[in-house]
mmCIF file of C-alpha atoms in Angstrom:
data_model
loop_
_atom_site.group_PDB
_atom_site.id
_atom_site.type_symbol
_atom_site.label_atom_id
_atom_site.label_comp_id
_atom_site.label_asym_id
_atom_site.label_seq_id
_atom_site.Cartn_x
_atom_site.Cartn_y
_atom_site.Cartn_z
ATOM 1 C CA MET A 931 7.129 30.896 -56.825
ATOM 2 C CA LYS A 932 10.187 32.430 -58.423
ATOM 3 C CA ARG A 933 10.096 30.024 -61.444
ATOM 4 C CA ALA A 934 8.078 27.245 -62.618
ATOM 5 C CA LEU A 935 8.061 23.653 -61.186
ATOM 6 C CA THR A 936 9.900 21.139 -63.376
ATOM 7 C CA VAL A 937 10.233 17.452 -63.416
ATOM 8 C CA ASP A 938 13.857 17.898 -62.223
ATOM 9 C CA ASP A 939 12.629 19.687 -59.114
ATOM 10 C CA LEU A 940 10.330 16.945 -58.347
ATOM 11 C CA VAL A 941 12.886 14.319 -59.103
ATOM 12 C CA ILE A 942 15.460 15.944 -56.682
ATOM 13 C CA ALA A 943 12.950 16.473 -53.919
ATOM 14 C CA GLY A 944 12.099 12.842 -54.188
ATOM 15 C CA ILE A 945 15.498 11.627 -54.025
ATOM 16 C CA ALA A 946 16.090 13.730 -50.979
ATOM 17 C CA LEU A 947 12.761 12.587 -49.258
ATOM 18 C CA ALA A 948 13.571 9.037 -50.153
ATOM 19 C CA ALA A 949 17.305 9.396 -48.937
ATOM 20 C CA GLY A 950 15.919 10.689 -45.642
ATOM 21 C CA LEU A 951 13.310 7.797 -45.243
ATOM 22 C CA LEU A 952 16.038 5.348 -46.174
ATOM 23 C CA ALA A 953 18.652 6.767 -43.680
ATOM 24 C CA ALA A 954 15.816 6.695 -40.912
ATOM 25 C CA VAL A 955 15.064 2.863 -41.714
ATOM 26 C CA LEU A 956 18.788 2.038 -41.673
ATOM 27 C CA LEU A 957 19.541 4.156 -38.599
ATOM 28 C CA ARG A 958 16.647 2.345 -36.782
ATOM 29 C CA MET A 959 17.856 -0.983 -37.746
ATOM 30 C CA LEU A 960 21.314 -0.050 -36.570
ATOM 31 C CA LEU A 961 20.077 1.210 -33.158
ATOM 32 C CA ARG A 962 18.025 -1.996 -32.747
ATOM 33 C CA TRP A 963 21.192 -4.049 -33.130
ATOM 34 C CA LEU A 964 23.010 -1.942 -30.621
ATOM 35 C CA GLY A 965 20.030 -2.255 -28.321
ATOM 36 C CA LYS A 966 20.396 -6.147 -28.432
ATOM 37 C CA HIS A 967 24.137 -5.778 -27.474
ATOM 38 C CA ALA A 968 23.225 -3.101 -24.865
ATOM 39 C CA ASP A 969 20.861 -5.683 -23.120
ATOM 40 C CA ARG A 970 23.874 -8.131 -22.592
ATOM 41 C CA THR A 971 25.841 -5.565 -20.483
ATOM 42 C CA ARG A 972 25.396 -4.922 -16.730
ATOM 43 C CA TRP A 973 25.130 -1.299 -17.099
ATOM 44 C CA SER A 974 21.552 -0.100 -17.607
ATOM 45 C CA GLY A 975 22.531 3.376 -18.855
ATOM 46 C CA ASP A 976 23.383 2.167 -22.323
ATOM 47 C CA ASP A 977 19.997 0.665 -22.557
ATOM 48 C CA LEU A 978 18.333 4.002 -21.990
ATOM 49 C CA ILE A 979 20.736 5.885 -24.373
ATOM 50 C CA VAL A 980 19.835 3.440 -27.135
ATOM 51 C CA ASP A 981 16.236 3.561 -26.501
ATOM 52 C CA THR A 982 16.167 7.390 -26.639
ATOM 53 C CA LEU A 983 18.356 7.529 -29.781
ATOM 54 C CA ARG A 984 16.112 4.926 -31.358
ATOM 55 C CA THR A 985 13.257 7.584 -31.661
ATOM 56 C CA VAL A 986 15.233 10.646 -32.110
ATOM 57 C CA VAL A 987 17.743 9.793 -34.756
ATOM 58 C CA PRO A 988 15.457 8.140 -37.376
ATOM 59 C CA TRP A 989 13.106 10.946 -37.074
ATOM 60 C CA ALA A 990 15.951 13.675 -37.424
ATOM 61 C CA ALA A 991 17.117 11.827 -40.644
ATOM 62 C CA PHE A 992 13.667 11.786 -42.061
ATOM 63 C CA LEU A 993 12.859 15.411 -41.151
ATOM 64 C CA GLY A 994 16.325 16.249 -42.636
ATOM 65 C CA GLY A 995 15.316 14.532 -45.860
ATOM 66 C CA ALA A 996 12.088 16.377 -45.752
ATOM 67 C CA ALA A 997 13.793 19.734 -45.272
ATOM 68 C CA SER A 998 16.316 18.936 -48.221
ATOM 69 C CA ALA A 999 13.241 18.041 -50.461
ATOM 70 C CA GLY A 1000 11.558 21.532 -49.442
ATOM 71 C CA ALA A 1001 14.789 23.382 -50.319
ATOM 72 C CA ALA A 1002 14.970 21.636 -53.714
ATOM 73 C CA LEU A 1003 11.549 22.875 -54.694
ATOM 74 C CA PRO A 1004 11.038 26.462 -56.210
ATOM 75 C CA LEU A 1005 9.123 27.779 -53.100
ATOM 76 C CA THR A 1006 8.509 31.277 -52.096
ATOM 77 C CA LYS A 1007 10.194 32.506 -48.936
ATOM 78 C CA THR A 1008 6.983 32.500 -47.009
ATOM 79 C CA VAL A 1009 6.206 28.945 -47.874
ATOM 80 C CA GLN A 1010 9.745 27.859 -47.311
ATOM 81 C CA HIS A 1011 9.763 29.550 -43.785
ATOM 82 C CA ASN A 1012 6.416 27.889 -42.896
ATOM 83 C CA VAL A 1013 7.819 24.474 -44.097
ATOM 84 C CA ASN A 1014 10.978 24.852 -42.064
ATOM 85 C CA GLN A 1015 9.016 25.965 -39.067
ATOM 86 C CA ILE A 1016 6.703 22.963 -39.320
ATOM 87 C CA LEU A 1017 9.626 20.605 -39.503
ATOM 88 C CA THR A 1018 11.401 22.227 -36.620
ATOM 89 C CA VAL A 1019 8.271 21.927 -34.402
ATOM 90 C CA LEU A 1020 8.067 18.266 -35.333
ATOM 91 C CA LEU A 1021 11.817 17.837 -34.365
ATOM 92 C CA ILE A 1022 11.497 19.620 -31.218
ATOM 93 C CA PHE A 1023 8.336 17.551 -30.404
ATOM 94 C CA VAL A 1024 10.153 14.195 -30.975
ATOM 95 C CA VAL A 1025 13.159 15.270 -29.001
ATOM 96 C CA THR A 1026 11.096 16.437 -26.135
ATOM 97 C CA LEU A 1027 9.265 13.200 -26.056
ATOM 98 C CA SER A 1028 12.212 11.101 -26.259
ATOM 99 C CA VAL A 1029 14.230 13.051 -23.557
ATOM 100 C CA ALA A 1030 11.151 12.927 -21.149
ATOM 101 C CA ARG A 1031 10.915 9.175 -21.661
ATOM 102 C CA GLY A 1032 14.695 8.692 -21.346
ATOM 103 C CA ILE A 1033 15.067 10.672 -18.069
ATOM 104 C CA ALA A 1034 11.766 9.026 -16.590
ATOM 105 C CA GLY A 1035 13.399 5.597 -17.460
ATOM 106 C CA LEU A 1036 16.647 6.539 -15.838
ATOM 107 C CA MET A 1037 14.819 7.672 -12.664
ATOM 108 C CA ARG A 1038 12.727 4.488 -12.626
ATOM 109 C CA THR A 1039 15.910 2.454 -13.027
ATOM 110 C CA VAL A 1040 17.474 4.130 -9.951
ATOM 111 C CA THR A 1041 14.409 3.674 -7.896
ATOM 112 C CA GLN A 1042 14.102 0.078 -8.796
ATOM 113 C CA SER A 1043 17.839 -0.699 -8.125
ATOM 114 C CA ARG A 1044 17.279 -0.680 -4.533
ATOM 115 C CA PRO A 1045 16.838 -4.084 -2.419
ATOM 116 C CA GLY A 1046 13.516 -5.368 -1.209
ATOM 117 C CA VAL A 1047 10.229 -5.372 -3.003
ATOM 118 C CA ALA A 1048 11.002 -3.143 -5.908
ATOM 119 C CA GLY A 1049 8.707 -0.198 -6.623
ATOM 120 C CA SER A 1050 8.908 2.928 -8.795
ATOM 121 C CA ALA A 1051 8.522 6.360 -7.127
ATOM 122 C CA THR A 1052 6.383 7.872 -9.943
ATOM 123 C CA ILE A 1053 5.901 11.159 -8.333
ATOM 124 C CA PHE A 1054 9.350 12.240 -9.201
ATOM 125 C CA VAL A 1055 8.965 10.504 -12.526
ATOM 126 C CA ASN A 1056 5.784 12.553 -13.457
ATOM 127 C CA ILE A 1057 7.047 15.836 -12.105
ATOM 128 C CA THR A 1058 10.083 15.366 -14.197
ATOM 129 C CA ARG A 1059 8.243 14.482 -17.359
ATOM 130 C CA ILE A 1060 5.742 17.362 -17.018
ATOM 131 C CA LEU A 1061 8.625 19.851 -16.485
ATOM 132 C CA ILE A 1062 10.374 18.564 -19.570
ATOM 133 C CA LEU A 1063 7.223 18.724 -21.754
ATOM 134 C CA ALA A 1064 6.562 22.165 -20.540
ATOM 135 C CA ILE A 1065 9.950 23.395 -21.547
ATOM 136 C CA GLY A 1066 9.569 21.772 -24.948
ATOM 137 C CA PHE A 1067 6.220 23.453 -25.379
ATOM 138 C CA LEU A 1068 7.636 26.811 -24.394
ATOM 139 C CA VAL A 1069 10.496 26.167 -26.910
ATOM 140 C CA VAL A 1070 7.819 25.441 -29.747
ATOM 141 C CA LEU A 1071 5.974 28.682 -29.015
ATOM 142 C CA GLN A 1072 9.243 30.595 -29.138
ATOM 143 C CA THR A 1073 10.135 28.941 -32.429
ATOM 144 C CA LEU A 1074 6.731 29.965 -33.814
ATOM 145 C CA GLY A 1075 7.471 33.572 -32.820
ATOM 146 C CA ILE A 1076 4.781 33.571 -30.156
ATOM 147 C CA SER A 1077 6.008 35.644 -27.034
ATOM 148 C CA ILE A 1078 5.831 33.621 -23.933
ATOM 149 C CA ALA A 1079 6.026 36.474 -21.346
ATOM 150 C CA PRO A 1080 2.387 37.138 -21.403
ATOM 151 C CA LEU A 1081 1.685 33.294 -21.095
ATOM 152 C CA LEU A 1082 3.838 33.154 -18.192
ATOM 153 C CA THR A 1083 2.310 36.061 -16.393
ATOM 154 C CA ALA A 1084 -1.136 34.365 -17.108
ATOM 155 C CA LEU A 1085 0.056 31.214 -15.687
ATOM 156 C CA GLY A 1086 1.374 32.854 -12.533
ATOM 157 C CA VAL A 1087 -1.993 34.545 -11.875
ATOM 158 C CA GLY A 1088 -3.809 31.437 -12.857
ATOM 159 C CA GLY A 1089 -1.552 29.181 -10.752
ATOM 160 C CA LEU A 1090 -2.522 31.182 -7.628
ATOM 161 C CA ALA A 1091 -6.196 30.499 -8.260
ATOM 162 C CA VAL A 1092 -5.491 26.763 -8.845
ATOM 163 C CA ALA A 1093 -3.522 26.499 -5.567
ATOM 164 C CA LEU A 1094 -6.283 27.808 -3.618
ATOM 165 C CA ALA A 1095 -8.923 25.535 -5.278
ATOM 166 C CA LEU A 1096 -6.522 22.384 -4.907
ATOM 167 C CA GLN A 1097 -5.235 22.819 -1.592
ATOM 168 C CA ASP A 1098 -5.650 19.106 -0.578
ATOM 169 C CA THR A 1099 -4.167 17.912 -3.802
ATOM 170 C CA LEU A 1100 -1.075 20.195 -3.323
ATOM 171 C CA ALA A 1101 -0.847 19.295 0.289
ATOM 172 C CA ASN A 1102 -0.647 15.573 -0.816
ATOM 173 C CA LEU A 1103 1.767 16.373 -3.505
ATOM 174 C CA PHE A 1104 4.239 18.204 -1.264
ATOM 175 C CA ALA A 1105 3.902 15.639 1.377
ATOM 176 C CA GLY A 1106 4.934 12.888 -1.014
ATOM 177 C CA ILE A 1107 7.842 14.995 -1.982
ATOM 178 C CA HIS A 1108 8.790 15.453 1.565
ATOM 179 C CA ILE A 1109 8.483 11.780 2.464
ATOM 180 C CA LEU A 1110 10.644 10.733 -0.427
ATOM 181 C CA ALA A 1111 13.249 13.556 0.195
ATOM 182 C CA SER A 1112 13.470 12.723 3.887
ATOM 183 C CA LYS A 1113 13.912 8.881 3.027
ATOM 184 C CA THR A 1114 11.410 8.064 5.881
ATOM 185 C CA VAL A 1115 9.643 5.806 3.529
ATOM 186 C CA GLN A 1116 10.728 4.466 0.154
ATOM 187 C CA PRO A 1117 9.230 1.994 -2.244
ATOM 188 C CA GLY A 1118 9.981 -1.528 -1.077
ATOM 189 C CA ASP A 1119 9.792 -0.755 2.686
ATOM 190 C CA TYR A 1120 7.580 -2.677 5.003
ATOM 191 C CA ILE A 1121 5.569 -0.235 7.139
ATOM 192 C CA ARG A 1122 2.713 -0.393 9.992
ATOM 193 C CA LEU A 1123 0.596 2.593 10.523
ATOM 194 C CA SER A 1124 -0.846 3.397 13.918
ATOM 195 C CA SER A 1125 -4.263 2.722 12.601
ATOM 196 C CA GLY A 1126 -3.309 -0.880 12.002
ATOM 197 C CA GLU A 1127 -2.634 -0.884 8.189
ATOM 198 C CA GLU A 1128 0.652 -2.515 7.118
ATOM 199 C CA GLY A 1129 2.370 -3.898 4.062
ATOM 200 C CA TYR A 1130 4.959 -3.230 1.508
ATOM 201 C CA VAL A 1131 5.103 0.230 -0.046
ATOM 202 C CA GLU A 1132 4.487 -0.241 -3.842
ATOM 203 C CA ASP A 1133 4.528 3.351 -4.974
ATOM 204 C CA ILE A 1134 4.564 6.835 -3.990
ATOM 205 C CA ASN A 1135 2.798 9.134 -6.607
ATOM 206 C CA TRP A 1136 1.777 12.821 -6.641
ATOM 207 C CA ARG A 1137 -1.341 12.193 -4.564
ATOM 208 C CA GLN A 1138 -1.238 8.918 -2.650
ATOM 209 C CA THR A 1139 0.841 5.948 -1.359
ATOM 210 C CA THR A 1140 0.005 2.465 -2.466
ATOM 211 C CA VAL A 1141 0.748 -0.293 0.182
ATOM 212 C CA ARG A 1142 0.487 -4.082 -0.700
ATOM 213 C CA ALA A 1143 -0.587 -6.032 2.410
ATOM 214 C CA LEU A 1144 0.528 -9.570 2.915
ATOM 215 C CA SER A 1145 -2.939 -10.750 1.795
ATOM 216 C CA ASN A 1146 -2.008 -9.091 -1.580
ATOM 217 C CA ASN A 1147 -4.751 -6.462 -1.268
ATOM 218 C CA LEU A 1148 -3.689 -2.800 -2.177
ATOM 219 C CA ILE A 1149 -4.190 -0.145 0.604
ATOM 220 C CA VAL A 1150 -4.325 3.362 -0.732
ATOM 221 C CA ILE A 1151 -3.133 6.140 1.627
ATOM 222 C CA PRO A 1152 -3.245 9.938 1.096
ATOM 223 C CA ASN A 1153 0.340 11.320 1.288
ATOM 224 C CA GLY A 1154 -0.935 13.820 3.565
ATOM 225 C CA GLU A 1155 -2.356 11.465 6.091
ATOM 226 C CA LEU A 1156 0.768 9.203 5.768
ATOM 227 C CA ALA A 1157 2.886 12.315 6.669
ATOM 228 C CA LYS A 1158 0.825 13.032 9.844
ATOM 229 C CA THR A 1159 0.318 9.457 11.210
ATOM 230 C CA ASN A 1160 2.624 7.444 13.487
ATOM 231 C CA MET A 1161 4.286 4.918 11.477
ATOM 232 C CA THR A 1162 6.683 1.999 11.994
ATOM 233 C CA ASN A 1163 9.228 1.345 9.367
ATOM 234 C CA PHE A 1164 10.564 -2.280 9.493
ATOM 235 C CA MET A 1165 13.174 -1.766 6.829
ATOM 236 C CA ARG A 1166 15.005 1.167 8.242
ATOM 237 C CA PRO A 1167 17.662 1.732 9.475
ATOM 238 C CA GLU A 1168 18.293 -1.884 8.371
ATOM 239 C CA GLN A 1169 16.328 -4.608 6.731
ATOM 240 C CA GLU A 1170 17.282 -7.350 9.099
ATOM 241 C CA LEU A 1171 15.461 -7.353 12.464
ATOM 242 C CA THR A 1172 14.860 -9.544 15.489
ATOM 243 C CA ILE A 1173 11.778 -11.370 16.628
ATOM 244 C CA LEU A 1174 10.648 -12.571 20.152
ATOM 245 C CA LEU A 1175 8.866 -15.773 20.872
ATOM 246 C CA GLN A 1176 7.517 -16.607 24.383
ATOM 247 C CA VAL A 1177 7.909 -20.349 25.710
ATOM 248 C CA GLY A 1178 7.095 -21.834 28.958
ATOM 249 C CA VAL A 1179 8.199 -25.244 30.521
ATOM 250 C CA ALA A 1180 7.000 -27.037 33.681
ATOM 251 C CA TYR A 1181 8.493 -26.343 37.020
ATOM 252 C CA ASP A 1182 10.151 -29.671 37.299
ATOM 253 C CA SER A 1183 12.146 -29.259 34.066
ATOM 254 C CA ASP A 1184 15.944 -29.247 34.143
ATOM 255 C CA LEU A 1185 16.449 -25.553 32.813
ATOM 256 C CA ASP A 1186 20.078 -26.268 31.724
ATOM 257 C CA HIS A 1187 18.736 -29.137 29.590
ATOM 258 C CA VAL A 1188 15.856 -26.995 28.246
ATOM 259 C CA GLU A 1189 18.362 -24.281 27.299
ATOM 260 C CA ARG A 1190 20.655 -26.811 25.557
ATOM 261 C CA VAL A 1191 17.765 -28.416 23.570
ATOM 262 C CA THR A 1192 16.194 -25.049 22.553
ATOM 263 C CA ASN A 1193 19.616 -23.773 21.281
ATOM 264 C CA GLU A 1194 19.946 -26.962 19.134
ATOM 265 C CA VAL A 1195 16.424 -26.399 17.666
ATOM 266 C CA ILE A 1196 17.299 -22.814 16.929
ATOM 267 C CA ALA A 1197 20.583 -23.722 15.282
ATOM 268 C CA GLU A 1198 18.864 -26.262 13.123
ATOM 269 C CA VAL A 1199 16.041 -23.731 12.098
ATOM 270 C CA MET A 1200 18.526 -20.949 11.220
ATOM 271 C CA ALA A 1201 20.645 -23.259 9.035
ATOM 272 C CA GLU A 1202 17.608 -24.745 7.111
ATOM 273 C CA VAL A 1203 14.839 -22.179 6.904
ATOM 274 C CA GLU A 1204 14.762 -19.601 4.175
ATOM 275 C CA GLY A 1205 15.036 -16.108 5.335
ATOM 276 C CA ALA A 1206 16.771 -16.932 8.667
ATOM 277 C CA LEU A 1207 20.140 -15.531 9.649
ATOM 278 C CA PRO A 1208 22.639 -18.258 10.576
ATOM 279 C CA ASP A 1209 25.146 -15.794 11.755
ATOM 280 C CA HIS A 1210 22.847 -14.098 14.230
ATOM 281 C CA GLU A 1211 23.451 -15.231 17.869
ATOM 282 C CA PRO A 1212 20.275 -16.594 19.210
ATOM 283 C CA ILE A 1213 19.244 -15.402 22.846
ATOM 284 C CA ILE A 1214 17.430 -17.409 25.375
ATOM 285 C CA ARG A 1215 16.467 -15.573 28.614
ATOM 286 C CA PHE A 1216 14.236 -17.028 31.567
ATOM 287 C CA HIS A 1217 12.281 -14.191 33.123
ATOM 288 C CA THR A 1218 8.989 -15.345 34.758
ATOM 289 C CA PHE A 1219 7.613 -17.771 37.476
ATOM 290 C CA GLY A 1220 4.163 -18.190 36.005
ATOM 291 C CA ASP A 1221 1.210 -19.902 37.537
ATOM 292 C CA SER A 1222 1.945 -23.178 35.824
ATOM 293 C CA ARG A 1223 5.294 -22.629 34.054
ATOM 294 C CA ILE A 1224 8.614 -21.116 33.902
ATOM 295 C CA GLY A 1225 8.524 -18.545 31.071
ATOM 296 C CA PHE A 1226 11.486 -17.586 28.872
ATOM 297 C CA THR A 1227 11.901 -15.584 25.541
ATOM 298 C CA VAL A 1228 13.630 -16.833 22.501
ATOM 299 C CA ILE A 1229 15.240 -13.983 20.298
ATOM 300 C CA LEU A 1230 15.763 -14.890 16.658
ATOM 301 C CA GLY A 1231 17.153 -13.036 13.680
ATOM 302 C CA VAL A 1232 15.414 -12.715 10.422
ATOM 303 C CA GLY A 1233 16.419 -11.256 7.116
ATOM 304 C CA GLU A 1234 13.221 -9.387 6.386
ATOM 305 C CA PHE A 1235 9.908 -8.704 7.920
ATOM 306 C CA SER A 1236 7.746 -11.173 6.197
ATOM 307 C CA ASP A 1237 10.319 -14.034 6.791
ATOM 308 C CA GLN A 1238 9.360 -14.135 10.399
ATOM 309 C CA TYR A 1239 6.127 -15.990 9.851
ATOM 310 C CA ARG A 1240 7.868 -18.808 8.191
ATOM 311 C CA ILE A 1241 10.560 -19.030 10.803
ATOM 312 C CA LYS A 1242 8.024 -18.956 13.633
ATOM 313 C CA HIS A 1243 6.058 -21.740 12.028
ATOM 314 C CA GLU A 1244 9.102 -24.076 11.577
ATOM 315 C CA PHE A 1245 10.547 -23.364 15.012
ATOM 316 C CA ILE A 1246 7.421 -23.951 16.905
ATOM 317 C CA LYS A 1247 6.812 -27.191 15.141
ATOM 318 C CA ARG A 1248 10.489 -28.514 15.569
ATOM 319 C CA LEU A 1249 10.680 -27.218 19.222
ATOM 320 C CA HIS A 1250 7.408 -28.991 20.123
ATOM 321 C CA LYS A 1251 8.561 -32.229 18.534
ATOM 322 C CA ARG A 1252 11.981 -31.949 20.211
ATOM 323 C CA TYR A 1253 10.532 -31.264 23.713
ATOM 324 C CA HIS A 1254 8.277 -34.311 23.338
ATOM 325 C CA THR A 1255 11.234 -36.412 22.364
ATOM 326 C CA GLU A 1256 13.213 -35.152 25.325
ATOM 327 C CA GLY A 1257 10.546 -35.571 27.781
ATOM 328 C CA ILE A 1258 10.138 -31.740 28.433
ATOM 329 C CA ARG A 1259 6.743 -30.747 29.369
ATOM 330 C CA ILE A 1260 4.900 -27.578 28.186
ATOM 331 C CA PRO A 1261 2.034 -27.550 30.743
ATOM 332 C CA ALA A 1262 -1.414 -26.069 30.063
ATOM 333 C CA PRO A 1263 -2.647 -23.377 32.311
ATOM 334 C CA THR A 1264 -4.344 -24.867 35.408
ATOM 335 C CA ARG A 1265 -6.089 -23.393 38.391
ATOM 336 C CA THR A 1266 -6.971 -24.860 41.644
ATOM 337 C CA VAL A 1267 -10.116 -23.552 43.366
ATOM 338 C CA ALA A 1268 -10.664 -24.306 47.053
ATOM 339 C CA ILE A 1269 -14.267 -24.863 48.211
ATOM 340 C CA GLN A 1270 -14.994 -23.893 51.806
ATOM 341 C CA GLN A 1271 -17.060 -26.586 53.598
ATOM 342 C CA GLY A 1272 -20.558 -25.469 54.640
ATOM 343 C CA ALA A 1273 -23.956 -24.785 53.523
ATOM 344 C CA VAL A 1274 -24.431 -23.241 50.071
ATOM 345 C CA SER A 1275 -27.552 -21.162 49.740
ATOM 346 C CA ILE A 1276 -29.336 -21.823 46.372
ATOM 347 C CA PRO A 1277 -32.191 -19.429 45.423
ATOM 348 C CA GLN A 1278 -35.821 -20.974 45.261
ATOM 349 C CA GLN A 1279 -36.806 -22.324 41.862
ATOM 350 C CA ALA A 1280 -40.387 -22.598 40.665
ATOM 351 C CA ILE A 1281 -41.165 -26.086 39.315
ATOM 352 C CA PRO A 1282 -44.380 -26.159 37.184
ATOM 353 C CA HIS A 1283 -46.937 -29.033 37.810
ATOM 354 C CA PRO A 1284 -48.579 -30.767 34.722
ATOM 355 C CA ARG A 1285 -51.799 -29.285 34.036
ATOM 356 C CA LEU A 1286 -54.948 -30.576 32.332
ATOM 357 C CA PRO A 1287 -56.443 -28.647 29.249
ATOM 358 C CA GLY A 1288 -58.391 -25.617 30.547
ATOM 359 C CA GLU A 1289 -56.648 -25.523 34.010
ATOM 360 C CA ALA A 1290 -54.676 -22.376 34.933
ATOM 361 C CA ASP A 1291 -50.748 -22.407 35.345
ATOM 362 C CA GLU A 1292 -49.804 -23.429 38.876
ATOM 363 C CA VAL A 1293 -46.370 -23.532 40.198
ATOM 364 C CA THR A 1294 -45.112 -24.827 43.589
ATOM 365 C CA PRO A 1295 -42.077 -23.318 45.239
ATOM 366 C CA VAL A 1296 -39.502 -25.876 46.121
ATOM 367 C CA ARG A 1297 -36.537 -25.365 48.476
ATOM 368 C CA LEU A 1298 -33.308 -27.278 47.584
ATOM 369 C CA ASP A 1299 -31.131 -27.948 50.474
#
């Protein structure tokens, strides 16, 4: 110390520290007030900005007060330098965490803004967060006067060994990045794999894809397996799709009457059932002379894959009721078997006689004519 510590030095340092603390509290209150107003706007970007500043600004004010307090004290150059380094490292740490959280929130908001069952592609969020934290760590080392060149060289050599040891993990990582970059699958899509699993894509992270089945169970699929398997995406190129229902009527039915009644039922279902597409033009096509019926296909439009079950349910109920009212028969499958007149040979059967205790079993063959 160049001079002795006095009470005035302590008072000035205390005032500077208290001023920094008071400024941090006031700024946090101000940012909280701004956050409430930001919630009322449609743009979600102001929410992320205020949320990021809510952490950085108060801490910056407090650390600034601490730096001023340290400057007011009669410290040696070495101690002053160490104090400034510690405060700088704390500020870099706070800024790094806030920026990582802000950018992760921005990416999460973008992924959740798409229609369908919302999900977050955490693979990009996690990779971005790790990169920002790594950059902040390197800046801290550089601030402390530690050379990062040997560290980068060691990381390069060690990264090669890690890559060889984690081939499957890295394969899943790059497969997930490829899936999202090619937009073949996105969170919220309804997919069906060639192996039979199907459901809504909940999340695609660095290792696996999580699919929620209609039974509300979660199916976990490694990204590498998802990239190699045959898959049907029912949300692309568009979410709306058509469904086919097979119907059959008796041969004595008036097909024009059948078509007219069926169209009326279709119009009723399309207008009243949730998930149906009223603007979609229904199609009825007769196509088969079956064993006991004339078959035709009804093509309906639905807004989304899971809506088809509700629409099929209502359509079949209403069509069956309307056909019954109109006298249109839906015959059950029948088969006529012609029996040729003549003798039918039946194998001999052995009929056992009752026996007394102690007697051996005895059977007498009987021929049935």
